[in-house]
mmCIF file of C-alpha atoms in Angstrom:
data_model
loop_
_atom_site.group_PDB
_atom_site.id
_atom_site.type_symbol
_atom_site.label_atom_id
_atom_site.label_comp_id
_atom_site.label_asym_id
_atom_site.label_seq_id
_atom_site.Cartn_x
_atom_site.Cartn_y
_atom_site.Cartn_z
ATOM 1 C CA MET A 1 73.980 92.578 117.774
ATOM 2 C CA PRO A 2 72.987 95.512 115.462
ATOM 3 C CA LYS A 3 76.453 97.009 115.869
ATOM 4 C CA ALA A 4 78.008 93.628 115.164
ATOM 5 C CA MET A 5 75.826 93.226 112.060
ATOM 6 C CA ALA A 6 76.688 96.753 110.908
ATOM 7 C CA TRP A 7 80.372 95.986 111.418
ATOM 8 C CA MET A 8 80.047 92.695 109.534
ATOM 9 C CA ARG A 9 78.233 94.425 106.661
ATOM 10 C CA SER A 10 81.199 96.713 106.205
ATOM 11 C CA PHE A 11 82.842 93.685 104.568
ATOM 12 C CA SER A 12 81.693 91.895 101.434
ATOM 13 C CA ILE A 13 79.762 88.628 101.626
ATOM 14 C CA ARG A 14 82.570 86.878 99.761
ATOM 15 C CA LEU A 15 85.114 88.071 102.322
ATOM 16 C CA ARG A 16 82.833 87.101 105.219
ATOM 17 C CA MET A 17 82.336 83.604 103.803
ATOM 18 C CA GLN A 18 86.065 83.230 103.289
ATOM 19 C CA GLY A 19 86.616 84.405 106.871
ATOM 20 C CA ALA A 20 84.023 81.903 108.123
ATOM 21 C CA ILE A 21 85.781 79.099 106.253
ATOM 22 C CA ALA A 22 89.136 80.202 107.671
ATOM 23 C CA MET A 23 87.667 80.365 111.183
ATOM 24 C CA VAL A 24 86.134 76.883 110.884
ATOM 25 C CA LEU A 25 89.407 75.497 109.552
ATOM 26 C CA THR A 26 91.280 77.161 112.410
ATOM 27 C CA LEU A 27 88.890 75.710 114.964
ATOM 28 C CA LEU A 28 89.177 72.289 113.343
ATOM 29 C CA MET A 29 92.951 72.606 113.521
ATOM 30 C CA LEU A 30 92.602 73.617 117.168
ATOM 31 C CA LEU A 31 90.432 70.577 117.846
ATOM 32 C CA GLY A 32 92.887 68.369 115.996
ATOM 33 C CA ALA A 33 95.826 69.897 117.874
ATOM 34 C CA ALA A 34 94.074 69.351 121.216
ATOM 35 C CA GLY A 35 93.302 65.742 120.337
ATOM 36 C CA LEU A 36 96.808 65.183 118.977
ATOM 37 C CA GLN A 37 98.346 66.705 122.074
ATOM 38 C CA GLY A 38 96.262 64.442 124.304
ATOM 39 C CA ILE A 39 97.142 61.396 122.203
ATOM 40 C CA ARG A 40 100.822 62.322 122.345
ATOM 41 C CA GLN A 41 100.691 62.687 126.110
ATOM 42 C CA VAL A 42 99.005 59.318 126.515
ATOM 43 C CA GLU A 43 101.416 57.793 124.018
ATOM 44 C CA ALA A 44 104.397 59.316 125.834
ATOM 45 C CA ILE A 45 103.145 57.912 129.114
ATOM 46 C CA GLY A 46 102.630 54.508 127.477
ATOM 47 C CA ASP A 47 106.079 54.604 125.883
ATOM 48 C CA ALA A 48 107.657 55.608 129.183
ATOM 49 C CA PHE A 49 105.766 52.802 130.912
ATOM 50 C CA VAL A 50 106.830 50.231 128.306
ATOM 51 C CA ALA A 51 110.436 51.436 128.222
ATOM 52 C CA GLY A 52 110.721 51.869 131.983
ATOM 53 C CA THR A 53 108.276 50.271 134.363
ATOM 54 C CA HIS A 54 107.170 47.440 132.097
ATOM 55 C CA ALA A 55 110.761 46.597 131.106
ATOM 56 C CA ASP A 56 111.824 46.678 134.729
ATOM 57 C CA THR A 57 108.876 44.485 135.637
ATOM 58 C CA VAL A 58 109.866 41.942 133.011
ATOM 59 C CA THR A 59 113.492 42.058 134.189
ATOM 60 C CA LEU A 60 112.380 41.706 137.791
ATOM 61 C CA ALA A 61 110.210 38.742 136.844
ATOM 62 C CA GLY A 62 113.241 37.164 135.191
ATOM 63 C CA LEU A 63 115.306 37.934 138.287
ATOM 64 C CA ARG A 64 112.664 36.422 140.538
ATOM 65 C CA THR A 65 112.518 33.306 138.335
ATOM 66 C CA ALA A 66 116.314 33.001 138.216
ATOM 67 C CA LEU A 67 116.549 33.469 141.992
ATOM 68 C CA GLY A 68 113.901 30.802 142.484
ATOM 69 C CA ASN A 69 115.930 28.479 140.262
ATOM 70 C CA VAL A 70 119.029 29.228 142.361
ATOM 71 C CA ARG A 71 117.193 28.235 145.514
ATOM 72 C CA ARG A 72 115.679 25.164 143.842
ATOM 73 C CA PHE A 73 119.004 23.940 142.488
ATOM 74 C CA GLU A 74 120.513 24.684 145.909
ATOM 75 C CA LYS A 75 118.032 22.261 147.451
ATOM 76 C CA ASP A 76 118.740 19.708 144.715
ATOM 77 C CA LEU A 77 122.436 19.939 145.550
ATOM 78 C CA LEU A 78 121.670 19.357 149.231
ATOM 79 C CA ILE A 79 119.356 16.434 148.523
ATOM 80 C CA ASN A 80 121.884 14.767 146.197
ATOM 81 C CA TYR A 81 124.885 15.364 148.468
ATOM 82 C CA ASP A 82 125.919 11.711 148.172
ATOM 83 C CA SER A 83 125.835 11.520 144.329
ATOM 84 C CA ALA A 84 128.807 13.059 142.585
ATOM 85 C CA ALA A 85 127.142 12.903 139.149
ATOM 86 C CA GLU A 86 123.924 14.566 140.337
ATOM 87 C CA HIS A 87 125.939 17.126 142.271
ATOM 88 C CA LYS A 88 127.882 18.053 139.138
ATOM 89 C CA THR A 89 124.707 18.386 137.079
ATOM 90 C CA TYR A 90 122.879 20.584 139.570
ATOM 91 C CA ARG A 91 125.991 22.621 140.293
ATOM 92 C CA SER A 92 126.206 23.698 136.670
ATOM 93 C CA LYS A 93 122.476 24.583 136.741
ATOM 94 C CA TRP A 94 122.971 26.483 140.010
ATOM 95 C CA ASP A 95 125.871 28.440 138.500
ATOM 96 C CA ALA A 96 123.795 29.277 135.392
ATOM 97 C CA ALA A 97 120.819 30.404 137.482
ATOM 98 C CA LEU A 98 123.085 32.505 139.689
ATOM 99 C CA ALA A 99 124.629 34.145 136.623
ATOM 100 C CA ALA A 100 121.105 34.882 135.332
ATOM 101 C CA THR A 101 120.203 36.591 138.630
ATOM 102 C CA ARG A 102 123.335 38.727 138.492
ATOM 103 C CA ASP A 103 122.624 39.703 134.904
ATOM 104 C CA ALA A 104 119.020 40.663 135.727
ATOM 105 C CA ALA A 105 120.205 42.606 138.788
ATOM 106 C CA GLN A 106 122.699 44.507 136.652
ATOM 107 C CA ARG A 107 119.946 45.380 134.145
ATOM 108 C CA LEU A 108 117.735 46.610 136.986
ATOM 109 C CA ALA A 109 120.639 48.687 138.289
ATOM 110 C CA ALA A 110 120.469 50.670 135.029
ATOM 111 C CA SER A 111 116.866 51.725 135.760
ATOM 112 C CA HIS A 112 115.913 55.413 135.649
ATOM 113 C CA ASP A 113 114.312 55.145 139.067
ATOM 114 C CA ALA A 114 116.952 55.812 141.732
ATOM 115 C CA ASP A 115 115.297 53.654 144.396
ATOM 116 C CA GLU A 116 114.965 50.701 142.020
ATOM 117 C CA ALA A 117 118.569 51.090 140.844
ATOM 118 C CA ALA A 118 119.826 51.175 144.450
ATOM 119 C CA ALA A 119 117.752 48.126 145.357
ATOM 120 C CA ALA A 120 119.050 46.295 142.265
ATOM 121 C CA ARG A 121 122.643 47.066 143.222
ATOM 122 C CA ARG A 122 121.892 45.837 146.715
ATOM 123 C CA ILE A 123 120.461 42.618 145.225
ATOM 124 C CA ALA A 124 123.597 42.115 143.115
ATOM 125 C CA GLU A 125 125.783 42.647 146.184
ATOM 126 C CA LEU A 126 123.749 40.192 148.266
ATOM 127 C CA LEU A 127 123.918 37.598 145.488
ATOM 128 C CA ARG A 128 127.681 38.041 145.335
ATOM 129 C CA GLN A 129 127.922 37.531 149.083
ATOM 130 C CA TYR A 130 125.580 34.559 148.831
ATOM 131 C CA ALA A 131 127.742 32.970 146.114
ATOM 132 C CA GLU A 132 130.939 33.566 148.122
ATOM 133 C CA ALA A 133 129.396 32.122 151.287
ATOM 134 C CA ALA A 134 127.849 29.113 149.512
ATOM 135 C CA ALA A 135 130.897 28.184 147.377
ATOM 136 C CA PRO A 136 132.977 26.511 150.208
ATOM 137 C CA VAL A 137 129.962 24.529 151.399
ATOM 138 C CA LEU A 138 129.209 23.329 147.888
ATOM 139 C CA ARG A 139 132.826 22.247 147.451
ATOM 140 C CA GLN A 140 132.605 20.261 150.679
ATOM 141 C CA ILE A 141 129.431 18.624 149.425
ATOM 142 C CA GLU A 142 131.221 17.779 146.195
ATOM 143 C CA VAL A 143 134.079 16.005 148.036
ATOM 144 C CA GLY A 144 131.672 14.283 150.461
ATOM 145 C CA GLY A 145 132.490 16.460 153.457
ATOM 146 C CA PHE A 146 128.992 16.088 154.984
ATOM 147 C CA ASN A 147 127.391 12.923 156.289
ATOM 148 C CA ASP A 148 123.805 13.979 155.539
ATOM 149 C CA ALA A 149 121.770 16.707 153.953
ATOM 150 C CA PRO A 150 120.639 18.458 157.178
ATOM 151 C CA VAL A 151 124.244 19.044 158.166
ATOM 152 C CA ALA A 152 125.015 20.500 154.765
ATOM 153 C CA ASN A 153 121.848 22.599 154.977
ATOM 154 C CA ARG A 154 122.940 24.057 158.295
ATOM 155 C CA ALA A 155 126.331 24.803 156.779
ATOM 156 C CA LEU A 156 124.591 26.851 154.064
ATOM 157 C CA GLY A 157 122.675 28.838 156.700
ATOM 158 C CA PRO A 158 124.876 31.978 156.540
ATOM 159 C CA ALA A 159 124.729 31.985 152.736
ATOM 160 C CA LYS A 160 120.957 31.557 152.816
ATOM 161 C CA GLN A 161 120.684 34.738 154.891
ATOM 162 C CA PHE A 162 122.071 36.703 151.968
ATOM 163 C CA ALA A 163 119.609 34.952 149.646
ATOM 164 C CA HIS A 164 116.701 35.812 151.948
ATOM 165 C CA GLN A 165 117.796 39.436 152.041
ATOM 166 C CA ALA A 166 118.047 39.435 148.244
ATOM 167 C CA GLU A 167 114.493 38.065 148.042
ATOM 168 C CA GLN A 168 113.332 40.833 150.390
ATOM 169 C CA GLN A 169 115.001 43.395 148.124
ATOM 170 C CA VAL A 170 113.244 41.804 145.171
ATOM 171 C CA ASP A 171 109.941 42.227 146.984
ATOM 172 C CA ALA A 172 110.855 45.864 147.666
ATOM 173 C CA VAL A 173 111.636 46.419 144.001
ATOM 174 C CA GLN A 174 108.346 44.721 143.127
ATOM 175 C CA ALA A 175 106.500 47.072 145.469
ATOM 176 C CA ALA A 176 108.258 50.061 143.889
ATOM 177 C CA LEU A 177 107.344 48.784 140.427
ATOM 178 C CA ASP A 178 103.748 48.282 141.506
ATOM 179 C CA ALA A 179 103.723 51.844 142.770
ATOM 180 C CA ALA A 180 105.231 52.992 139.458
ATOM 181 C CA VAL A 181 102.565 51.059 137.566
ATOM 182 C CA ALA A 182 99.879 52.693 139.673
ATOM 183 C CA GLY A 183 101.490 56.072 139.012
ATOM 184 C CA SER A 184 101.560 55.360 135.273
ATOM 185 C CA VAL A 185 97.911 54.394 135.383
ATOM 186 C CA ARG A 186 97.079 57.615 137.222
ATOM 187 C CA ALA A 187 99.209 59.662 134.837
ATOM 188 C CA ARG A 188 97.508 58.015 131.860
ATOM 189 C CA ALA A 189 94.091 58.685 133.376
ATOM 190 C CA SER A 190 95.114 62.286 134.088
ATOM 191 C CA ALA A 191 96.441 62.738 130.546
ATOM 192 C CA THR A 192 93.261 61.238 129.133
ATOM 193 C CA ALA A 193 91.172 63.557 131.310
ATOM 194 C CA ARG A 194 93.258 66.541 130.156
ATOM 195 C CA ALA A 195 92.827 65.472 126.549
ATOM 196 C CA TYR A 196 89.068 65.212 127.023
ATOM 197 C CA ALA A 197 89.064 68.587 128.779
ATOM 198 C CA MET A 198 91.080 70.178 125.960
ATOM 199 C CA LEU A 199 88.785 68.666 123.358
ATOM 200 C CA ALA A 200 85.722 69.816 125.294
ATOM 201 C CA ALA A 201 87.174 73.322 125.682
ATOM 202 C CA ALA A 202 88.065 73.500 121.996
ATOM 203 C CA LEU A 203 84.604 72.228 121.047
ATOM 204 C CA ALA A 204 82.937 74.735 123.386
ATOM 205 C CA LEU A 205 85.075 77.523 121.932
ATOM 206 C CA ALA A 206 84.123 76.410 118.434
ATOM 207 C CA MET A 207 80.435 76.426 119.329
ATOM 208 C CA LEU A 208 80.688 79.807 121.071
ATOM 209 C CA LEU A 209 82.375 81.312 118.021
ATOM 210 C CA VAL A 210 80.772 79.496 115.113
ATOM 211 C CA VAL A 211 77.106 79.478 116.163
ATOM 212 C CA PRO A 212 76.668 83.213 117.048
ATOM 213 C CA LEU A 213 78.860 84.436 114.211
ATOM 214 C CA THR A 214 77.123 82.141 111.722
ATOM 215 C CA LEU A 215 73.694 83.335 112.877
ATOM 216 C CA ALA A 216 74.820 86.968 112.727
ATOM 217 C CA ASN A 217 76.298 86.441 109.275
ATOM 218 C CA LEU A 218 73.091 84.697 108.184
ATOM 219 C CA ARG A 219 70.981 87.623 109.384
ATOM 220 C CA SER A 220 73.342 90.140 107.793
ATOM 221 C CA ILE A 221 72.870 88.352 104.455
ATOM 222 C CA CYS A 222 69.188 87.381 104.589
ATOM 223 C CA ARG A 223 67.725 90.645 105.959
ATOM 224 C CA PRO A 224 69.041 92.909 103.170
ATOM 225 C CA ILE A 225 68.010 90.316 100.573
ATOM 226 C CA ASP A 226 64.481 90.225 102.076
ATOM 227 C CA ARG A 227 64.354 94.021 101.927
ATOM 228 C CA ALA A 228 65.516 93.903 98.311
ATOM 229 C CA ARG A 229 62.801 91.333 97.508
ATOM 230 C CA GLN A 230 60.115 93.481 99.166
ATOM 231 C CA LEU A 231 61.332 96.546 97.258
ATOM 232 C CA ALA A 232 61.267 94.607 93.973
ATOM 233 C CA GLU A 233 57.712 93.410 94.723
ATOM 234 C CA ARG A 234 56.564 96.990 95.434
ATOM 235 C CA ILE A 235 58.175 98.168 92.199
ATOM 236 C CA ALA A 236 56.438 95.316 90.347
ATOM 237 C CA THR A 237 53.058 96.483 91.728
ATOM 238 C CA GLY A 238 53.746 100.038 90.553
ATOM 239 C CA ASP A 239 54.771 101.569 93.877
ATOM 240 C CA LEU A 240 57.684 103.824 93.013
ATOM 241 C CA ALA A 241 57.498 106.053 96.085
ATOM 242 C CA SER A 242 59.362 103.698 98.472
ATOM 243 C CA ASN A 243 62.979 104.400 99.286
ATOM 244 C CA VAL A 244 65.033 101.734 101.087
ATOM 245 C CA GLY A 245 68.373 103.131 102.164
ATOM 246 C CA ASP A 246 71.283 100.935 103.210
ATOM 247 C CA SER A 247 74.573 101.920 104.818
ATOM 248 C CA GLY A 248 76.407 98.632 104.244
ATOM 249 C CA ARG A 249 79.175 98.026 101.752
ATOM 250 C CA ASP A 250 78.519 94.390 100.881
ATOM 251 C CA GLU A 251 76.844 92.834 97.846
ATOM 252 C CA ALA A 252 73.374 93.077 99.430
ATOM 253 C CA ALA A 253 73.837 96.830 99.948
ATOM 254 C CA GLN A 254 74.964 97.135 96.335
ATOM 255 C CA LEU A 255 71.819 95.249 95.263
ATOM 256 C CA LEU A 256 69.573 97.582 97.305
ATOM 257 C CA ASN A 257 71.342 100.639 95.935
ATOM 258 C CA ALA A 258 70.925 99.278 92.399
ATOM 259 C CA LEU A 259 67.198 98.714 93.038
ATOM 260 C CA ASN A 260 66.888 102.246 94.403
ATOM 261 C CA ALA A 261 68.668 103.590 91.315
ATOM 262 C CA MET A 262 66.354 101.527 89.095
ATOM 263 C CA GLN A 263 63.338 102.884 90.998
ATOM 264 C CA ASP A 264 64.564 106.459 90.531
ATOM 265 C CA SER A 265 65.062 105.825 86.817
ATOM 266 C CA LEU A 266 61.598 104.311 86.535
ATOM 267 C CA ARG A 267 60.155 107.278 88.436
ATOM 268 C CA ARG A 268 61.807 109.690 85.982
ATOM 269 C CA ILE A 269 60.652 107.618 83.012
ATOM 270 C CA VAL A 270 57.079 107.514 84.336
ATOM 271 C CA GLY A 271 57.197 111.280 84.849
ATOM 272 C CA GLN A 272 58.402 111.772 81.298
ATOM 273 C CA VAL A 273 55.704 109.410 80.020
ATOM 274 C CA ARG A 274 53.091 111.361 81.997
ATOM 275 C CA GLN A 275 54.275 114.621 80.516
ATOM 276 C CA SER A 276 54.218 113.073 77.052
ATOM 277 C CA ALA A 277 50.703 111.738 77.686
ATOM 278 C CA GLU A 278 49.549 115.193 78.760
ATOM 279 C CA SER A 279 51.142 116.663 75.638
ATOM 280 C CA ILE A 280 49.442 114.007 73.532
ATOM 281 C CA GLN A 281 46.112 114.805 75.240
ATOM 282 C CA VAL A 282 46.495 118.494 74.396
ATOM 283 C CA ALA A 283 47.469 117.628 70.838
ATOM 284 C CA SER A 284 44.501 115.255 70.611
ATOM 285 C CA ALA A 285 42.174 118.054 71.745
ATOM 286 C CA GLU A 286 43.666 120.343 69.135
ATOM 287 C CA VAL A 287 43.327 117.626 66.503
ATOM 288 C CA ALA A 288 39.663 117.122 67.513
ATOM 289 C CA SER A 289 39.033 120.858 67.204
ATOM 290 C CA GLY A 290 40.808 120.859 63.855
ATOM 291 C CA ASN A 291 38.709 117.897 62.740
ATOM 292 C CA THR A 292 35.533 119.801 63.646
ATOM 293 C CA ASP A 293 36.730 122.823 61.730
ATOM 294 C CA LEU A 294 37.739 120.575 58.852
ATOM 295 C CA SER A 295 34.302 118.970 58.858
ATOM 296 C CA GLN A 296 32.638 122.368 58.640
ATOM 297 C CA ARG A 297 34.951 123.390 55.844
ATOM 298 C CA THR A 298 34.336 120.074 54.118
ATOM 299 C CA GLU A 299 30.588 120.761 54.224
ATOM 300 C CA GLN A 300 31.185 124.219 52.753
ATOM 301 C CA ALA A 301 33.483 122.713 50.147
ATOM 302 C CA ALA A 302 30.795 120.123 49.281
ATOM 303 C CA SER A 303 28.256 122.920 48.821
ATOM 304 C CA ASN A 304 30.709 124.864 46.708
ATOM 305 C CA LEU A 305 31.472 121.657 44.823
ATOM 306 C CA GLN A 306 27.783 121.250 44.011
ATOM 307 C CA GLN A 307 27.687 124.800 42.732
ATOM 308 C CA THR A 308 30.867 124.150 40.808
ATOM 309 C CA ALA A 309 29.331 120.996 39.315
ATOM 310 C CA GLY A 310 26.407 123.096 37.978
ATOM 311 C CA SER A 311 28.856 125.623 36.584
ATOM 312 C CA VAL A 312 30.883 122.774 35.074
ATOM 313 C CA GLU A 313 27.774 121.465 33.322
ATOM 314 C CA GLN A 314 27.083 124.924 31.911
ATOM 315 C CA LEU A 315 30.755 125.166 30.990
ATOM 316 C CA THR A 316 30.498 121.785 29.282
ATOM 317 C CA ALA A 317 27.584 123.009 27.143
ATOM 318 C CA ASN A 318 29.556 126.146 26.298
ATOM 319 C CA VAL A 319 32.595 124.022 25.485
ATOM 320 C CA ARG A 320 30.489 121.934 23.133
ATOM 321 C CA GLN A 321 29.224 125.114 21.416
ATOM 322 C CA SER A 322 32.796 126.379 21.257
ATOM 323 C CA ALA A 323 33.864 123.059 19.727
ATOM 324 C CA ASP A 324 31.260 123.408 17.000
ATOM 325 C CA ALA A 325 32.359 126.985 16.379
ATOM 326 C CA ALA A 326 35.947 125.853 16.351
ATOM 327 C CA ALA A 327 35.114 123.224 13.720
ATOM 328 C CA GLN A 328 33.523 125.871 11.594
ATOM 329 C CA ALA A 329 36.486 128.153 12.240
ATOM 330 C CA ASN A 330 38.791 125.300 11.257
ATOM 331 C CA GLN A 331 36.996 124.955 7.936
ATOM 332 C CA LEU A 332 37.194 128.699 7.427
ATOM 333 C CA ALA A 333 40.870 128.593 8.350
ATOM 334 C CA ALA A 334 41.462 125.816 5.818
ATOM 335 C CA SER A 335 39.777 127.923 3.127
ATOM 336 C CA ALA A 336 41.807 130.930 4.247
ATOM 337 C CA SER A 337 44.935 128.812 4.134
ATOM 338 C CA ALA A 338 44.213 127.838 0.497
ATOM 339 C CA VAL A 339 43.629 131.447 -0.337
ATOM 340 C CA ALA A 340 46.795 132.400 1.482
ATOM 341 C CA GLN A 341 48.744 129.768 -0.443
ATOM 342 C CA ARG A 342 47.474 131.185 -3.689
ATOM 343 C CA GLY A 343 48.234 134.702 -2.461
ATOM 344 C CA GLY A 344 51.715 133.490 -1.510
ATOM 345 C CA ALA A 345 52.301 132.276 -5.078
ATOM 346 C CA VAL A 346 51.159 135.611 -6.392
ATOM 347 C CA VAL A 347 53.428 137.427 -3.920
ATOM 348 C CA GLY A 348 56.296 135.183 -5.083
ATOM 349 C CA GLN A 349 55.669 136.218 -8.624
ATOM 350 C CA VAL A 350 55.492 139.864 -7.493
ATOM 351 C CA VAL A 351 58.795 139.479 -5.690
ATOM 352 C CA SER A 352 60.392 137.966 -8.740
ATOM 353 C CA THR A 353 59.056 140.799 -10.834
ATOM 354 C CA MET A 354 60.360 143.316 -8.303
ATOM 355 C CA ASP A 355 63.797 141.671 -8.475
ATOM 356 C CA GLU A 356 63.807 142.018 -12.197
ATOM 357 C CA ILE A 357 62.697 145.659 -11.899
ATOM 358 C CA ASN A 358 65.489 146.234 -9.362
ATOM 359 C CA THR A 359 68.030 144.738 -11.706
ATOM 360 C CA SER A 360 66.778 146.868 -14.543
ATOM 361 C CA SER A 361 66.906 149.959 -12.274
ATOM 362 C CA ARG A 362 70.563 149.270 -11.467
ATOM 363 C CA ARG A 363 71.383 148.967 -15.125
ATOM 364 C CA ILE A 364 69.617 152.263 -15.773
ATOM 365 C CA ALA A 365 71.535 153.845 -12.975
ATOM 366 C CA ASP A 366 74.780 152.558 -14.409
ATOM 367 C CA ILE A 367 73.870 153.919 -17.871
ATOM 368 C CA ILE A 368 72.937 157.276 -16.353
ATOM 369 C CA GLY A 369 76.157 157.352 -14.440
ATOM 370 C CA THR A 370 78.080 156.560 -17.544
ATOM 371 C CA ILE A 371 76.289 159.310 -19.425
#
């Protein structure tokens, strides 16, 4: 069974299901063919019986009836030997009944059964001999050649022998037909039994193939799916150490391989997250140390800030004194600016005077040069 399951799992589930459907359809066709074959056999036997034995039985029944009419009309002719009108009426009926017996005998002679055909030909021959032997006696009866019926009956004695023999042949044919009917019944029963046997064999074959293969296919599908479910449940609980290998090539094996790949990816991701967490822990420790250092520095800075605040207050007082001095300096600067403006006017006048002196010097130079 494990080897069979391993072999089955080398095919996809889709292909296995399609194969199962094809197998079931084939077995159904086999069952239908077995039943159809049995029905055809029984039908063939029935058709052969209807076309052969039954038809011959009906023909023989008609022959027996016609032969009985021949003998009955024969007796009517003997009884009415002294009535020409009655004799004529029954003679025509006797001739018609005799013709019917010959016709039925000829139809029986065409039977497929050799013994029945030979017996039918013998019946036709005996009826011919009977008609030939009875014809002169009947003509004598017609012309009043007999004084009474017993005499005429004795005259028909040789002809009646042929009729008796024909009746015996009819009984023989009836016995052969009865035997044929019994044979048909046995053949029909045998064909029916064969049909039942074929149906039973086909059904047994279907059960022997479908049930084990279906169970094996069911196990080959359900077991890997159960393993995949268990693996998914372990992954959901955080167990990433399990490894479920599968050597099949069907969809269930692909699912297990995908789950294994997902588990490997999750394992790598968890490892990376762990490394990142460790890195974060180290960085957190460093940050904590830095915070401690920063706190100490902050305390020092606060102390320095207090000292700076005192210095700032002193600086503020100095700035205020400097502002007062600056105001005084501003006033002095304004006075100096007025003085400078006045000095600038004086300088302007000096410059103008110097320009005039320069002009006069040039004129003097020109005069001296001329001289």
